[in-house]
Coordinates of C-alpha atoms and ligand atoms in Angstrom, one line a residue:
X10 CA 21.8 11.1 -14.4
X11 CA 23.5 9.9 -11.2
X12 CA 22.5 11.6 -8.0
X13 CA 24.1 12.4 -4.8
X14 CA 22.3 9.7 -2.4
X15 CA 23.4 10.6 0.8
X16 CA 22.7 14.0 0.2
X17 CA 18.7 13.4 -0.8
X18 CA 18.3 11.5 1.7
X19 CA 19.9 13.7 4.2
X20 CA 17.5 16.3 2.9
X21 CA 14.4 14.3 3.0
X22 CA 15.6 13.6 6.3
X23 CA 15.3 17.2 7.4
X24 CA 12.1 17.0 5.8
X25 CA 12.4 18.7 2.7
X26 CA 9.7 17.8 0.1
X27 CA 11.7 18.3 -3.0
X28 CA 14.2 15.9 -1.4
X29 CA 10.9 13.5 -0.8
X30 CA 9.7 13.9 -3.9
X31 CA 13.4 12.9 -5.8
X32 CA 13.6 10.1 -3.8
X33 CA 10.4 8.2 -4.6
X34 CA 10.9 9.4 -8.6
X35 CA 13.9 6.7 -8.1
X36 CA 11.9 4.2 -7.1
X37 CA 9.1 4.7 -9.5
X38 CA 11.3 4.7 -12.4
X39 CA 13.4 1.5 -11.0
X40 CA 16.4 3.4 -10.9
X41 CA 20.1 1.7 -10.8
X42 CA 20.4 3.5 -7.3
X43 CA 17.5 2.1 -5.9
X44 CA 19.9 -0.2 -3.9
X45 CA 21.9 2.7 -2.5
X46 CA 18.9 4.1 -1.8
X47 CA 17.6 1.7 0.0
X48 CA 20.7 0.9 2.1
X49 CA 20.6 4.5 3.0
X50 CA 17.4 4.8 4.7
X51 CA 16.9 1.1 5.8
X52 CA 18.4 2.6 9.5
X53 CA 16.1 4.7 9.6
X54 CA 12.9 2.7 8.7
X55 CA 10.1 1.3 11.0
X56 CA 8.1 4.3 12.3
X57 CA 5.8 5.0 10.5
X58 CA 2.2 3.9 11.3
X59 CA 0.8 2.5 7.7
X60 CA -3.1 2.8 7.4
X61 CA -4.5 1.3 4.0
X62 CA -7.6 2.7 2.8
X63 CA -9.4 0.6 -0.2
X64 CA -12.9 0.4 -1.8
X65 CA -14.3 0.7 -4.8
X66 CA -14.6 4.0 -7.1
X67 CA -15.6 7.1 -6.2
X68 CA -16.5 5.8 -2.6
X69 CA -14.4 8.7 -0.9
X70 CA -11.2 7.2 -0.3
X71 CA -9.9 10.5 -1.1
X72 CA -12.1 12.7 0.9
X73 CA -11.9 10.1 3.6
X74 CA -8.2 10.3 3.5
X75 CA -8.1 14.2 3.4
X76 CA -10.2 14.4 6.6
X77 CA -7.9 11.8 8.6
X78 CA -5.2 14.3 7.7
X79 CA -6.8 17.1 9.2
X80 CA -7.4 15.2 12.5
X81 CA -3.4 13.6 12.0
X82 CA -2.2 17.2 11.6
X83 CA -4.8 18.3 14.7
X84 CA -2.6 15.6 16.6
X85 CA 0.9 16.8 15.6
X86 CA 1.6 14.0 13.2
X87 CA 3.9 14.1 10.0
X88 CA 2.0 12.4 7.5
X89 CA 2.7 10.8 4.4
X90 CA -0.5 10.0 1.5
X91 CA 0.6 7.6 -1.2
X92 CA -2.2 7.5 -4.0
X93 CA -1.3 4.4 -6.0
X94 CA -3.5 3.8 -9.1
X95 CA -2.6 -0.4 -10.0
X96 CA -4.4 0.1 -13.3
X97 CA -2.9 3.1 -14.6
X98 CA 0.6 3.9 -16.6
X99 CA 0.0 7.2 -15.4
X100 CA -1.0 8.9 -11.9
X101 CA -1.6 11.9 -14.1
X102 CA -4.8 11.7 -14.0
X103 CA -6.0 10.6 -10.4
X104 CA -3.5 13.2 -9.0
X105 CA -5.7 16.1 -10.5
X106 CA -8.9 14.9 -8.6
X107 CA -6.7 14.1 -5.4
X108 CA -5.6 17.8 -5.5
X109 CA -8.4 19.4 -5.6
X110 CA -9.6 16.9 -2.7
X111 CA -6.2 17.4 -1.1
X112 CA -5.8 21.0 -1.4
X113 CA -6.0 22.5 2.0
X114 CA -3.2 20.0 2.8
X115 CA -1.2 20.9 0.0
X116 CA 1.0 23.6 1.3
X117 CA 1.3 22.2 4.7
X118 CA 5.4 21.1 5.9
X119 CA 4.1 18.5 7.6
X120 CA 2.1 16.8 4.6
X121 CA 3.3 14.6 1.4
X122 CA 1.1 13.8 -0.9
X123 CA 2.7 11.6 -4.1
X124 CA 0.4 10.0 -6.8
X125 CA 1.8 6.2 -8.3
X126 CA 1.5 4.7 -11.1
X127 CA 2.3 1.0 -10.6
X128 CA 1.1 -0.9 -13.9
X129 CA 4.3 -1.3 -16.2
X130 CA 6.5 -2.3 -13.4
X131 CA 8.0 -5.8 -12.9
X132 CA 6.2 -6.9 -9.8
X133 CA 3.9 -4.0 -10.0
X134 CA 2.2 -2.9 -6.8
X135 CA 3.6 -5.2 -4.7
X136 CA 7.0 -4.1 -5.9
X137 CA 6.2 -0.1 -6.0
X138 CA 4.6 0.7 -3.1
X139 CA 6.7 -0.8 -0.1
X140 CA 9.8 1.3 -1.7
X141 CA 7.4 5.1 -1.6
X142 CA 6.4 3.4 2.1
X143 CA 10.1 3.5 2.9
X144 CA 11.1 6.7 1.9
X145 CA 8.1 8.4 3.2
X146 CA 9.0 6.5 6.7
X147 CA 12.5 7.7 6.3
X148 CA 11.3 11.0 6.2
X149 CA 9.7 11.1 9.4
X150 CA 6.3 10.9 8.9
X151 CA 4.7 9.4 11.4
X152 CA 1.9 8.0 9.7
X153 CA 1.7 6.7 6.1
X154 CA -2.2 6.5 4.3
X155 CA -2.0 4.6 1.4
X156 CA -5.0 4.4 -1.0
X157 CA -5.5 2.1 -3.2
X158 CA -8.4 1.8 -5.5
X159 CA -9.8 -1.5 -5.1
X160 CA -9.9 -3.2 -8.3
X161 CA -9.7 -7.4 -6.6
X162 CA -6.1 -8.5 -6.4
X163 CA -5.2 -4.7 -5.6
X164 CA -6.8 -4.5 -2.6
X165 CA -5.2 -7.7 -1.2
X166 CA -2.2 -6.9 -1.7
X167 CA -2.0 -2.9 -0.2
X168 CA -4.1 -4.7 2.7
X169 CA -1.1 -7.0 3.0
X170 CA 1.5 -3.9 3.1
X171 CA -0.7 -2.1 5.7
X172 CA -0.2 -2.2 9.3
X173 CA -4.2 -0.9 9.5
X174 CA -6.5 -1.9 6.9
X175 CA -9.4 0.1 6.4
X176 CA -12.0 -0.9 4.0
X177 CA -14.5 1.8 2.5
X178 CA -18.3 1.1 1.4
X179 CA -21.2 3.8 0.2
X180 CA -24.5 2.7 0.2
X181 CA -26.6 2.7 -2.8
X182 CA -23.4 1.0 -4.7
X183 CA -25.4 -2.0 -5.4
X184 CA -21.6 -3.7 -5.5
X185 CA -20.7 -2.9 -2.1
X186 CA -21.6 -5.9 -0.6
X187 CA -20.6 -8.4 -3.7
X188 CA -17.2 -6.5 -3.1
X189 CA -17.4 -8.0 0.0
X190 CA -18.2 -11.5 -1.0
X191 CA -15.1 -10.8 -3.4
X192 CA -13.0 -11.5 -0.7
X193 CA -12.8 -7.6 1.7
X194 CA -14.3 -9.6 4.7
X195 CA -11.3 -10.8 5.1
X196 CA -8.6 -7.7 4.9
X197 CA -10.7 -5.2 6.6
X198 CA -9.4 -4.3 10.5
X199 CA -11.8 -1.0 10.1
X200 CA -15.2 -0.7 8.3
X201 CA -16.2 2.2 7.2
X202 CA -19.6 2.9 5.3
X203 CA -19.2 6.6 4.0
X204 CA -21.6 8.6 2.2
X205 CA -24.3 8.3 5.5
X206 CA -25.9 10.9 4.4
X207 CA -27.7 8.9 1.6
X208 CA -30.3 6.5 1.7
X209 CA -29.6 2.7 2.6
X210 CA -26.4 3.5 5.1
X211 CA -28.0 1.5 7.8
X212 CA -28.7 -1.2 5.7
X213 CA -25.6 -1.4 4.3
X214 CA -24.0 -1.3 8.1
X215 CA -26.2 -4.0 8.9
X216 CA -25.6 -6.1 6.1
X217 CA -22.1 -5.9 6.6
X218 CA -22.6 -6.7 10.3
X219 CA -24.5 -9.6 9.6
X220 CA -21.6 -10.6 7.3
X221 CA -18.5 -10.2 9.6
X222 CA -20.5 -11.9 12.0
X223 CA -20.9 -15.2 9.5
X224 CA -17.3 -16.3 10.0
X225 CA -16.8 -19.0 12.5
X226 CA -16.9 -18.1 16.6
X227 CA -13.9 -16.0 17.5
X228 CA -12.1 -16.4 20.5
X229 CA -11.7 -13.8 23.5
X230 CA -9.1 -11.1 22.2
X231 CA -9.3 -11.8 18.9
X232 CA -9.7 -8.1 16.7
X233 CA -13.6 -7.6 15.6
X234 CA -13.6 -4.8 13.2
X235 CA -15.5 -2.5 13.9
X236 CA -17.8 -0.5 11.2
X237 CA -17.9 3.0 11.7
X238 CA -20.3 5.3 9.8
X239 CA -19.1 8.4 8.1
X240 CA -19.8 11.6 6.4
X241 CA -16.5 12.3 5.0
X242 CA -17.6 15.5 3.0
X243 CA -18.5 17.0 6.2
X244 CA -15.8 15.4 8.5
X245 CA -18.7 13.8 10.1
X246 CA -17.7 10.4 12.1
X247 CA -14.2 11.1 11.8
X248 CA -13.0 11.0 15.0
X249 CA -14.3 7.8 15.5
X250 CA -12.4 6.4 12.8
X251 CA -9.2 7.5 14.2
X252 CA -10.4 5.6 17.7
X253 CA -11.1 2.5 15.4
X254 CA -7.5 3.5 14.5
X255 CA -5.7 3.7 17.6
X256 CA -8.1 0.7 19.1
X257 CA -6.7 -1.3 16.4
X258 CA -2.9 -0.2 17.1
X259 CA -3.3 -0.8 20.5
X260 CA -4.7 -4.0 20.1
X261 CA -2.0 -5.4 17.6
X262 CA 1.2 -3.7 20.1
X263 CA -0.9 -6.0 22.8
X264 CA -1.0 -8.8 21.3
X265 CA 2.6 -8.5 19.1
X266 CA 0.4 -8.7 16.0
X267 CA 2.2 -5.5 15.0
X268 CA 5.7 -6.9 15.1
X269 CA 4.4 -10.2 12.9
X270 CA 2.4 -8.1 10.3
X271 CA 6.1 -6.1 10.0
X272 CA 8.0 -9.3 9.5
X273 CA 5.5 -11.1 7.5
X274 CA 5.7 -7.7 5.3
X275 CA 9.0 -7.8 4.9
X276 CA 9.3 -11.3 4.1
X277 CA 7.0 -10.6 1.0
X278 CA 8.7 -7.8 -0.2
X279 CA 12.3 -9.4 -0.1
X280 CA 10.3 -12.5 -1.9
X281 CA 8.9 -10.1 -4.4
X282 CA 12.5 -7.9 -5.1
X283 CA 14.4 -11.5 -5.4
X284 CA 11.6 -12.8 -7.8
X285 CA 11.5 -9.8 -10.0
X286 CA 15.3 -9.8 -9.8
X287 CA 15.4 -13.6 -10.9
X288 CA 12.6 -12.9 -13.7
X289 CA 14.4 -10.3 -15.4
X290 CA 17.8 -12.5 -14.9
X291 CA 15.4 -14.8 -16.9
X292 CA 14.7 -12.6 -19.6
X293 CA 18.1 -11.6 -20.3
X294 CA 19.1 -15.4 -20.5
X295 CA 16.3 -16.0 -23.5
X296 CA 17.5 -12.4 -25.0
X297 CA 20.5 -14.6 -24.7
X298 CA 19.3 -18.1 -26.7
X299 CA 20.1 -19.7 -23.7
X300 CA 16.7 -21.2 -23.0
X301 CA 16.4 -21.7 -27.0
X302 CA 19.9 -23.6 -26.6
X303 CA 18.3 -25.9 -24.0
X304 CA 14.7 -26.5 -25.9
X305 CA 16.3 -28.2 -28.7
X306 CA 18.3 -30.3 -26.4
X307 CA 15.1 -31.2 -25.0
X308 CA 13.4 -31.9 -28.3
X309 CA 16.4 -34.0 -29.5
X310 CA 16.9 -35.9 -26.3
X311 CA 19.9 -34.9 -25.0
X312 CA 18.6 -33.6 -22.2
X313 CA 15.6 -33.8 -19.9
X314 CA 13.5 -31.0 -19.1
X315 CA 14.2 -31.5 -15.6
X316 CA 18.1 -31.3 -15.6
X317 CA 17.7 -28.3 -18.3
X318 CA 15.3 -26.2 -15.5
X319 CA 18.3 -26.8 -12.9
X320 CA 20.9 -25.6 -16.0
X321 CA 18.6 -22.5 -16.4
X322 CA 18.4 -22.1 -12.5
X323 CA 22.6 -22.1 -12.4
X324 CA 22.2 -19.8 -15.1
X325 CA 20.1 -17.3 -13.1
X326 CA 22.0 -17.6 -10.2
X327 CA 25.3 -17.2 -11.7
X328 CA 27.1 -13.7 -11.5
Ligands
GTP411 N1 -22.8 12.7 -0.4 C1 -21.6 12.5 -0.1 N2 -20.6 12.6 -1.1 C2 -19.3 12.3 -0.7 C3 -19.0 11.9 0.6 N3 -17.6 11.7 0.6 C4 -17.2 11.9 -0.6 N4 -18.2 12.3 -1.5 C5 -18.1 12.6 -2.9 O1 -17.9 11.5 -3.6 C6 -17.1 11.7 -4.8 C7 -15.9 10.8 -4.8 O2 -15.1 11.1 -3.7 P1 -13.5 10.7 -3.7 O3 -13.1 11.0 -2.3 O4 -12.8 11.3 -4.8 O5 -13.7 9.1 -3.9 P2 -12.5 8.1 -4.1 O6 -12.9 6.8 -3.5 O7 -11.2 8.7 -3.7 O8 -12.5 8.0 -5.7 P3 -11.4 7.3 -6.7 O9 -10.1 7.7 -6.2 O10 -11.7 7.9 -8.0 O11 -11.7 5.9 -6.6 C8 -16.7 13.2 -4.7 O12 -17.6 13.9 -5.5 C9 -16.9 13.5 -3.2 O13 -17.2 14.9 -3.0 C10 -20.0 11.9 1.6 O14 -19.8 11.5 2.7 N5 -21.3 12.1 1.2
MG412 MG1 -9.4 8.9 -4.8

């Protein structure tokens, strides 16, 4: 059913969560006005502070995130929390733990919190997630959390959609530190080991320390994340993150890292929109026997599979 766009987004504007809420359902479900969507609230884009939060399972992303929403609220922030499940179809089921986690926030004004479900799409998380970012922007919040369970590629890629990347470990995990071999050394601006209420938290700070510290010499003014340890049940050592936080900002608003992390952003998501576009486009023209057409010309020599690429590329391209 075709919606009023203007209006929504007028709405969410005025920060209404139904509006919100509407909006991002038309992105999930790749709707035919996701362009007029996005026209409408490209002008009002680029506000919002976006802080990633990966790690593995059950290492209190959630909790972690709730508490950073208290102390965002404490600060008179809008905030936005996008939970984005990469493996699932459904968000049904993480969104049940998240609100019970999330519950005190739950009938704030000044709090969205939307669950998404990015396995099915064309272009999946990549694709998804910038879109909720955008509308959530739109709607004034002032800061965006985003997190991600980190299941490999997953973690990469909401790392690379973050302004702020902050990387969660618990001790006792036993794969806390092989996640880190696996490639978190490099996307974390903020450690934080929660859970520092069990055994093995110093350990695990110090083995992470020792491995942030392998990477070769860093020059003056370069950004050494920082490892901050936390109790995020209790709220413990949660002001420091958000002074990891704001250190970090500041630093990348010194040093114009901020304005190339947004570019660099966007450059990826235009890439991924026109690649999905141009694989679907692709689809349609086997749906079509187009590619079948050109196969056989192939086989039978008429053609080389060069020049039938380009005829398939024309194909794509053409309206
Ligand atoms: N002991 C202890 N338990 C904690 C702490 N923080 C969170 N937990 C518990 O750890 C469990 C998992 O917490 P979540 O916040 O749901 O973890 P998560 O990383 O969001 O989990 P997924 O979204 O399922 O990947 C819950 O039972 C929390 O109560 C902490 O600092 N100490
Ligand atoms: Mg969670």
């Amino acid at each position: 059913m075709a919606v009023d766009v203007s209006e929504l987004v007028e709405q969410a504007r005025e920060g209404r969560p139904r509006a919100v809420a509407r909006l991002i359902s038309l992105v999930e479900g790749a709707s035919p006005q996701l362009r007029e969507v996005m026209a409408a609230l490209a002008p009002r884009c680029g506000n919002a502070y976006v802080v990633g939060l990966t790690g593995s399972p059950g290492v209190g992303k959630s909790t972690s995130t709730s508490a950073l929403v208290t102390a965002f609220r404490r600060a008179g922030k809008r905030v936005g929390i996008l939970a984005v499940d990469p493996s699932s179809p459904f968000s049904g089921g993480a969104l049940l733990g998240d609100r019970v986690r999330m519950g005190e926030h739950a009938s704030d004004p000044g709090v969205y919190i939307r669950s998404m479900a990015t396995r099915g799409h064309l272009g999946g998380l990549a694709w998804a997630a910038p879109q909720a970012i955008r509308v959530l922007d739109a709607a004034g919040c002032d800061v965006v959390l985003v997190e991600t369970v980190g299941v490999g590629q997953s973690e990469v890629e909401i790392a690379a959609q973050a302004d702020t990347s902050v990387v969660l470990l618990a001790p006792g995990m036993g794969d806390g530190i092989q996640a880190a071999k696996a490639g978190i050394l490099e996307i974390g601006d903020v450690y934080v080991v929660n859970k520092a209420d069990r055994d093995g938290a110093d350990a695990t700070v110090r083995e992470l320390n020792h491995m942030l510290g392998l990477g070769e010499a860093r020059s003056p003014g370069d950004w050494r994340p920082p490892i901050v340890k936390t109790v995020a049940a209790r709220s413990e050592g949660v002001e420091e993150v958000m002074q990891a936080l704001e250190k970090h900002r500041a630093w990348m608003e010194e040093h114009g890292v901020l304005a190339e992390r947004r570019a660099r952003r966007a450059a990826r998501e235009i890439e991924t929109i026109a690649v999905t576009a141009l694989r679907e486009r692709m689809g349609e023209l086997r749906g079509r026997k187009r590619l079948g057409a050109l196969a056989e010309k192939v086989v039978g020599g008429s053609l080389d599979p060069y020049a039938a690429a380009d005829e398939l590329i024309a194909g794509v391209t053409e309206q």
